[in-house]
PDB file of C-alpha atoms in Angstrom:
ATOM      1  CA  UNK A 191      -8.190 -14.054  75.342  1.00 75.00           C
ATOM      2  CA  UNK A 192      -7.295 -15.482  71.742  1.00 83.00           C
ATOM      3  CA  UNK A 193      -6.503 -12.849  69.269  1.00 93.00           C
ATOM      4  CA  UNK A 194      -5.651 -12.272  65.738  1.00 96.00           C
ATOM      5  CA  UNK A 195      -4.180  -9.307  64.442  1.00 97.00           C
ATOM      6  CA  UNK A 196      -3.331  -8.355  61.369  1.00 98.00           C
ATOM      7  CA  UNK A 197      -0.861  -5.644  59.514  1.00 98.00           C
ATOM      8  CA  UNK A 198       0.834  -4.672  56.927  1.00 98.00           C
ATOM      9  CA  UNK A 199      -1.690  -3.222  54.970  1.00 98.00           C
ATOM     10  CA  UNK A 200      -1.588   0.145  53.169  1.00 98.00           C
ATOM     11  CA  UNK A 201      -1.794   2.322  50.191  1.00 98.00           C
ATOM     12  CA  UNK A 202       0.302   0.977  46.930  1.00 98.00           C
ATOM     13  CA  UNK A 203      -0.005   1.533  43.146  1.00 98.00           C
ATOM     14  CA  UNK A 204      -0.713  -0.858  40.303  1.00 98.00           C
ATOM     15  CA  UNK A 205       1.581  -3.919  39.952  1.00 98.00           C
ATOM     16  CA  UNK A 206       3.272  -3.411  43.544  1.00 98.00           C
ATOM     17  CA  UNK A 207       3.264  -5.371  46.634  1.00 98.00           C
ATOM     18  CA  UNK A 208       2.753  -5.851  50.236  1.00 98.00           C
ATOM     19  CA  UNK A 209       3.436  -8.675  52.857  1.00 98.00           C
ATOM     20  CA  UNK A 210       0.554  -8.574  55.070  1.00 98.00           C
ATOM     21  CA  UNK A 211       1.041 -10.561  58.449  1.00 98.00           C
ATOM     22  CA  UNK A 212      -1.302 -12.165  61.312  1.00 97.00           C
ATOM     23  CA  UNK A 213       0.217 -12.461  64.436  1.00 97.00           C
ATOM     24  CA  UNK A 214      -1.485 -14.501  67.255  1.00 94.00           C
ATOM     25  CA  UNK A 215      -1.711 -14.127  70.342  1.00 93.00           C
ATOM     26  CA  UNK A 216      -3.623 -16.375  73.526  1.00 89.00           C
ATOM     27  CA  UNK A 217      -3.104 -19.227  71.753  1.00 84.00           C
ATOM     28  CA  UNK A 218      -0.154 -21.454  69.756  1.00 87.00           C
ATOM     29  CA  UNK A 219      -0.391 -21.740  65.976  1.00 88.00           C
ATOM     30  CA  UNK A 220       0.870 -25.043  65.621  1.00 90.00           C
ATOM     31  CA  UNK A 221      -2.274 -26.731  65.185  1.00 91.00           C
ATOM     32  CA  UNK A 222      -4.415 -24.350  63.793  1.00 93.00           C
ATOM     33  CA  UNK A 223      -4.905 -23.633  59.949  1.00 95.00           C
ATOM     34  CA  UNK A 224      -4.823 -20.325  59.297  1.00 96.00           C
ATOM     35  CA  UNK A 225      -7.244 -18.758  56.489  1.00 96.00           C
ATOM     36  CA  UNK A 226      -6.879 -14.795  54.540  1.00 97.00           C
ATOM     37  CA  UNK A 227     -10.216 -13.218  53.890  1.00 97.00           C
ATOM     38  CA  UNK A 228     -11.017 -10.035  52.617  1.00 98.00           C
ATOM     39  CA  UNK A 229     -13.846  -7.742  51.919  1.00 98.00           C
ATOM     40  CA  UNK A 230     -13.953  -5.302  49.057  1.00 97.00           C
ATOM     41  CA  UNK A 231     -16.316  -2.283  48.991  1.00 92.00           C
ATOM     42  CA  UNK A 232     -20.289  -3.203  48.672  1.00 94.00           C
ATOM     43  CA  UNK A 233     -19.005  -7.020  47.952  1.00 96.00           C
ATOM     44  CA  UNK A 234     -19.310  -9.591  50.537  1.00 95.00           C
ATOM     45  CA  UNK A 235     -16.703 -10.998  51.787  1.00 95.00           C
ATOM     46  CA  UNK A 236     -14.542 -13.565  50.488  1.00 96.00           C
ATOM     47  CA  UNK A 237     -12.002 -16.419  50.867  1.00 97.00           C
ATOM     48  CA  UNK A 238      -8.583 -15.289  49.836  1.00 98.00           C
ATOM     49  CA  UNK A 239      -6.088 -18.206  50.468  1.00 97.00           C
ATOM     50  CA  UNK A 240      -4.915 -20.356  53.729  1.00 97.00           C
ATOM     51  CA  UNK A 241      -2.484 -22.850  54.775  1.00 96.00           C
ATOM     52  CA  UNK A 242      -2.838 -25.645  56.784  1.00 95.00           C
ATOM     53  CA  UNK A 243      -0.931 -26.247  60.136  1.00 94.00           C
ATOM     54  CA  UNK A 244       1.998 -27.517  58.907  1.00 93.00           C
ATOM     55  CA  UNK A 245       2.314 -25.265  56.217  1.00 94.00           C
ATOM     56  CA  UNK A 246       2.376 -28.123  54.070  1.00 94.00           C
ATOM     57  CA  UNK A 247      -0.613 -27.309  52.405  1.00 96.00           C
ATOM     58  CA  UNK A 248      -2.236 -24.629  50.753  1.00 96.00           C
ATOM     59  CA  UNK A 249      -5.233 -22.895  49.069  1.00 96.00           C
ATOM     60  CA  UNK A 250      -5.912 -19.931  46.652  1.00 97.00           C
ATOM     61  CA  UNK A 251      -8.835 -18.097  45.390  1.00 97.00           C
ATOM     62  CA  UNK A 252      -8.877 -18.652  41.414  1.00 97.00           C
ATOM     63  CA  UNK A 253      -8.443 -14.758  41.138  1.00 97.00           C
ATOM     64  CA  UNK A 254      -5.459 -14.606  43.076  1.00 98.00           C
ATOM     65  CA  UNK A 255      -3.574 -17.595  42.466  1.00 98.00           C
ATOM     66  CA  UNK A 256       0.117 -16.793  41.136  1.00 98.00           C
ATOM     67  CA  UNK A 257       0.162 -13.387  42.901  1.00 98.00           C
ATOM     68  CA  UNK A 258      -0.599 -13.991  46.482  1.00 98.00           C
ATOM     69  CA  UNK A 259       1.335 -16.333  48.470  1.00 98.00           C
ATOM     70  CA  UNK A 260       0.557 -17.702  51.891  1.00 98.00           C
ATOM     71  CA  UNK A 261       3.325 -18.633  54.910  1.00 97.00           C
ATOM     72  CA  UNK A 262       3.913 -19.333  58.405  1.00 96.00           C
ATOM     73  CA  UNK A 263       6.006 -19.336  60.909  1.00 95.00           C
ATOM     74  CA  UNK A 264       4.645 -21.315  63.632  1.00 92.00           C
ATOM     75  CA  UNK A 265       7.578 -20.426  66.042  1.00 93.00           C
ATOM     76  CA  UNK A 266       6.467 -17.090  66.029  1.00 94.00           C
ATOM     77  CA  UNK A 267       3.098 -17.446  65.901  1.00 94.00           C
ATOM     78  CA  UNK A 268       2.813 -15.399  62.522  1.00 96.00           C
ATOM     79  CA  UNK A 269       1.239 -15.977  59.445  1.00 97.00           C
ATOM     80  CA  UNK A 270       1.680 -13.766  56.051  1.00 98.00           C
ATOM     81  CA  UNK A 271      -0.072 -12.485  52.609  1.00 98.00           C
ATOM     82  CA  UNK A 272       2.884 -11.448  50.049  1.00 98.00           C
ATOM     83  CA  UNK A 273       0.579  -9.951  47.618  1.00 98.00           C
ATOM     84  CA  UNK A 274       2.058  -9.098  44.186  1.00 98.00           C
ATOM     85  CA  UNK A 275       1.120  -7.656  41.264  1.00 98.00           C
ATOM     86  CA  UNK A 276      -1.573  -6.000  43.248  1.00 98.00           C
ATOM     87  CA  UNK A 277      -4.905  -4.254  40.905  1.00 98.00           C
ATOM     88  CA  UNK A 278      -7.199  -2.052  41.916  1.00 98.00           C
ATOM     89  CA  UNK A 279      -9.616  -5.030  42.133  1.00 97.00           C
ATOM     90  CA  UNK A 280      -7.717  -6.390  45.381  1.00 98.00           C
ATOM     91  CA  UNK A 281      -8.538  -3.386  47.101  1.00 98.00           C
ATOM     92  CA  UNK A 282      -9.735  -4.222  50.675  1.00 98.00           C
ATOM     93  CA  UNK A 283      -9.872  -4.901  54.017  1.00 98.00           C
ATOM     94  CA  UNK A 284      -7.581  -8.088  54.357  1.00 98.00           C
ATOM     95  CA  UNK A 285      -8.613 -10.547  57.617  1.00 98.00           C
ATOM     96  CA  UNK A 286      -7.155 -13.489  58.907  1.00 97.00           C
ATOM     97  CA  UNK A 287      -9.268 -16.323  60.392  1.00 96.00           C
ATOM     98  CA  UNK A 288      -8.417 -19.229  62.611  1.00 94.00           C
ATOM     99  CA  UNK A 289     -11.171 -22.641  63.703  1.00 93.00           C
ATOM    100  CA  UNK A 290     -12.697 -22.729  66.638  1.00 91.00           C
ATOM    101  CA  UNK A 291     -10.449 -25.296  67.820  1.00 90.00           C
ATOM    102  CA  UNK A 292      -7.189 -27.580  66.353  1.00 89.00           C
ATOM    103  CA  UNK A 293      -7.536 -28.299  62.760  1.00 89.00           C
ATOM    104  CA  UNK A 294      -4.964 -29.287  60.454  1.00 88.00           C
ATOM    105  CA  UNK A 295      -6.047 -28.836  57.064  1.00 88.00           C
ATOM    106  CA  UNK A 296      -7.722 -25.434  55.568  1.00 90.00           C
ATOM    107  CA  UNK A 297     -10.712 -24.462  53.736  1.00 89.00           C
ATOM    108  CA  UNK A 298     -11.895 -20.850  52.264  1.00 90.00           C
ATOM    109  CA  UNK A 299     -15.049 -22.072  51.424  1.00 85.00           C
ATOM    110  CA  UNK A 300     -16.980 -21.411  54.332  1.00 80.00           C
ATOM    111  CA  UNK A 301     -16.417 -18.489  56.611  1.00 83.00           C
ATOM    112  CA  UNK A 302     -18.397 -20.409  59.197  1.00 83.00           C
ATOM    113  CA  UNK A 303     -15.652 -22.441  59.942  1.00 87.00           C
ATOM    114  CA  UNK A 304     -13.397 -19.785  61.585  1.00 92.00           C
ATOM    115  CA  UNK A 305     -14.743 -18.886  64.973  1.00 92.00           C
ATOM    116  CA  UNK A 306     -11.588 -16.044  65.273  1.00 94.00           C
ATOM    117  CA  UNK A 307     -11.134 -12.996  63.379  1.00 95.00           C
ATOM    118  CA  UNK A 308      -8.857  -9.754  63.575  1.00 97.00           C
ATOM    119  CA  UNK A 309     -10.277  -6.503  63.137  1.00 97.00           C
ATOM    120  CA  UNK A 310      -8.534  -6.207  59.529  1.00 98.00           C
ATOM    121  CA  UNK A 311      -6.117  -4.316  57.822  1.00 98.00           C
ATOM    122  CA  UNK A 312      -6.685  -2.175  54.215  1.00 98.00           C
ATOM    123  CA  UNK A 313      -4.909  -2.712  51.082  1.00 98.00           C
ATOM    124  CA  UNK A 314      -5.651  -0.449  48.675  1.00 98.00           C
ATOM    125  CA  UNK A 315      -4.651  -0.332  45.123  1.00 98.00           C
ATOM    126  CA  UNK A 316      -4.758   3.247  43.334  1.00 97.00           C
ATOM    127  CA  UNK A 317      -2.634   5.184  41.274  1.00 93.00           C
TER     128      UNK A 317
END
């Protein structure tokens, strides 16, 4: 059974941080661009960031772009979210997405292209 699962998430204030991470699990990483989503409260949900197999390539959401950065770790099967300078606006439930099959390069456009998802973790963002 191919699964995604994600953690890391939890409660932080204003301006801090945390490293969400996606760990895999049924199938290899190696050729599978990976893809963040998340899904704030009575908002749809939303392309975050991902990074293509290699790692070599990536892709940020305008609104997060210089705060969030995407990595991998293909030996592990892992994939992270360092989120910094976190607002109250990024509060959600974080998911990480993977194609139905190989695919090198990444797109957070469409939420149709992932076929996987993990059940989630929450960021939230509060003083």
């Amino acid at each position: 059974q191919l699964q995604l699962v994600e953690s890391g998430g939890g409660l932080v204030q204003p301006g801090g941080s945390l490293r969400l991470s996606c760990a895999a699990s049924g199938f290899t990483l190696d050729y599978y661009a990976i893809g963040w989503f998340r899904q704030a409260p009575g908002k749809e949900r939303e392309g975050v960031s991902c990074i293509s197999s290699s790692g070599g390539h990536t892709n940020y959401a305008d609104s997060v772009k210089g705060r969030f950065t995407i990595s991998r770790d293909n030996a592990n099967n892992m994939v992270y979210l360092q989120m910094n300078s976190l607002q109250p606006e990024d509060t959600a439930i974080y998911y990480c997405a993977a194609p139905p099959g190989p695919r090198a390069y990444c797109s957070i456009v469409s939420m149709g292209s992932y076929d996987y998802w993990g059940q989630g973790t929450q960021g939230t963002v509060s003083s």
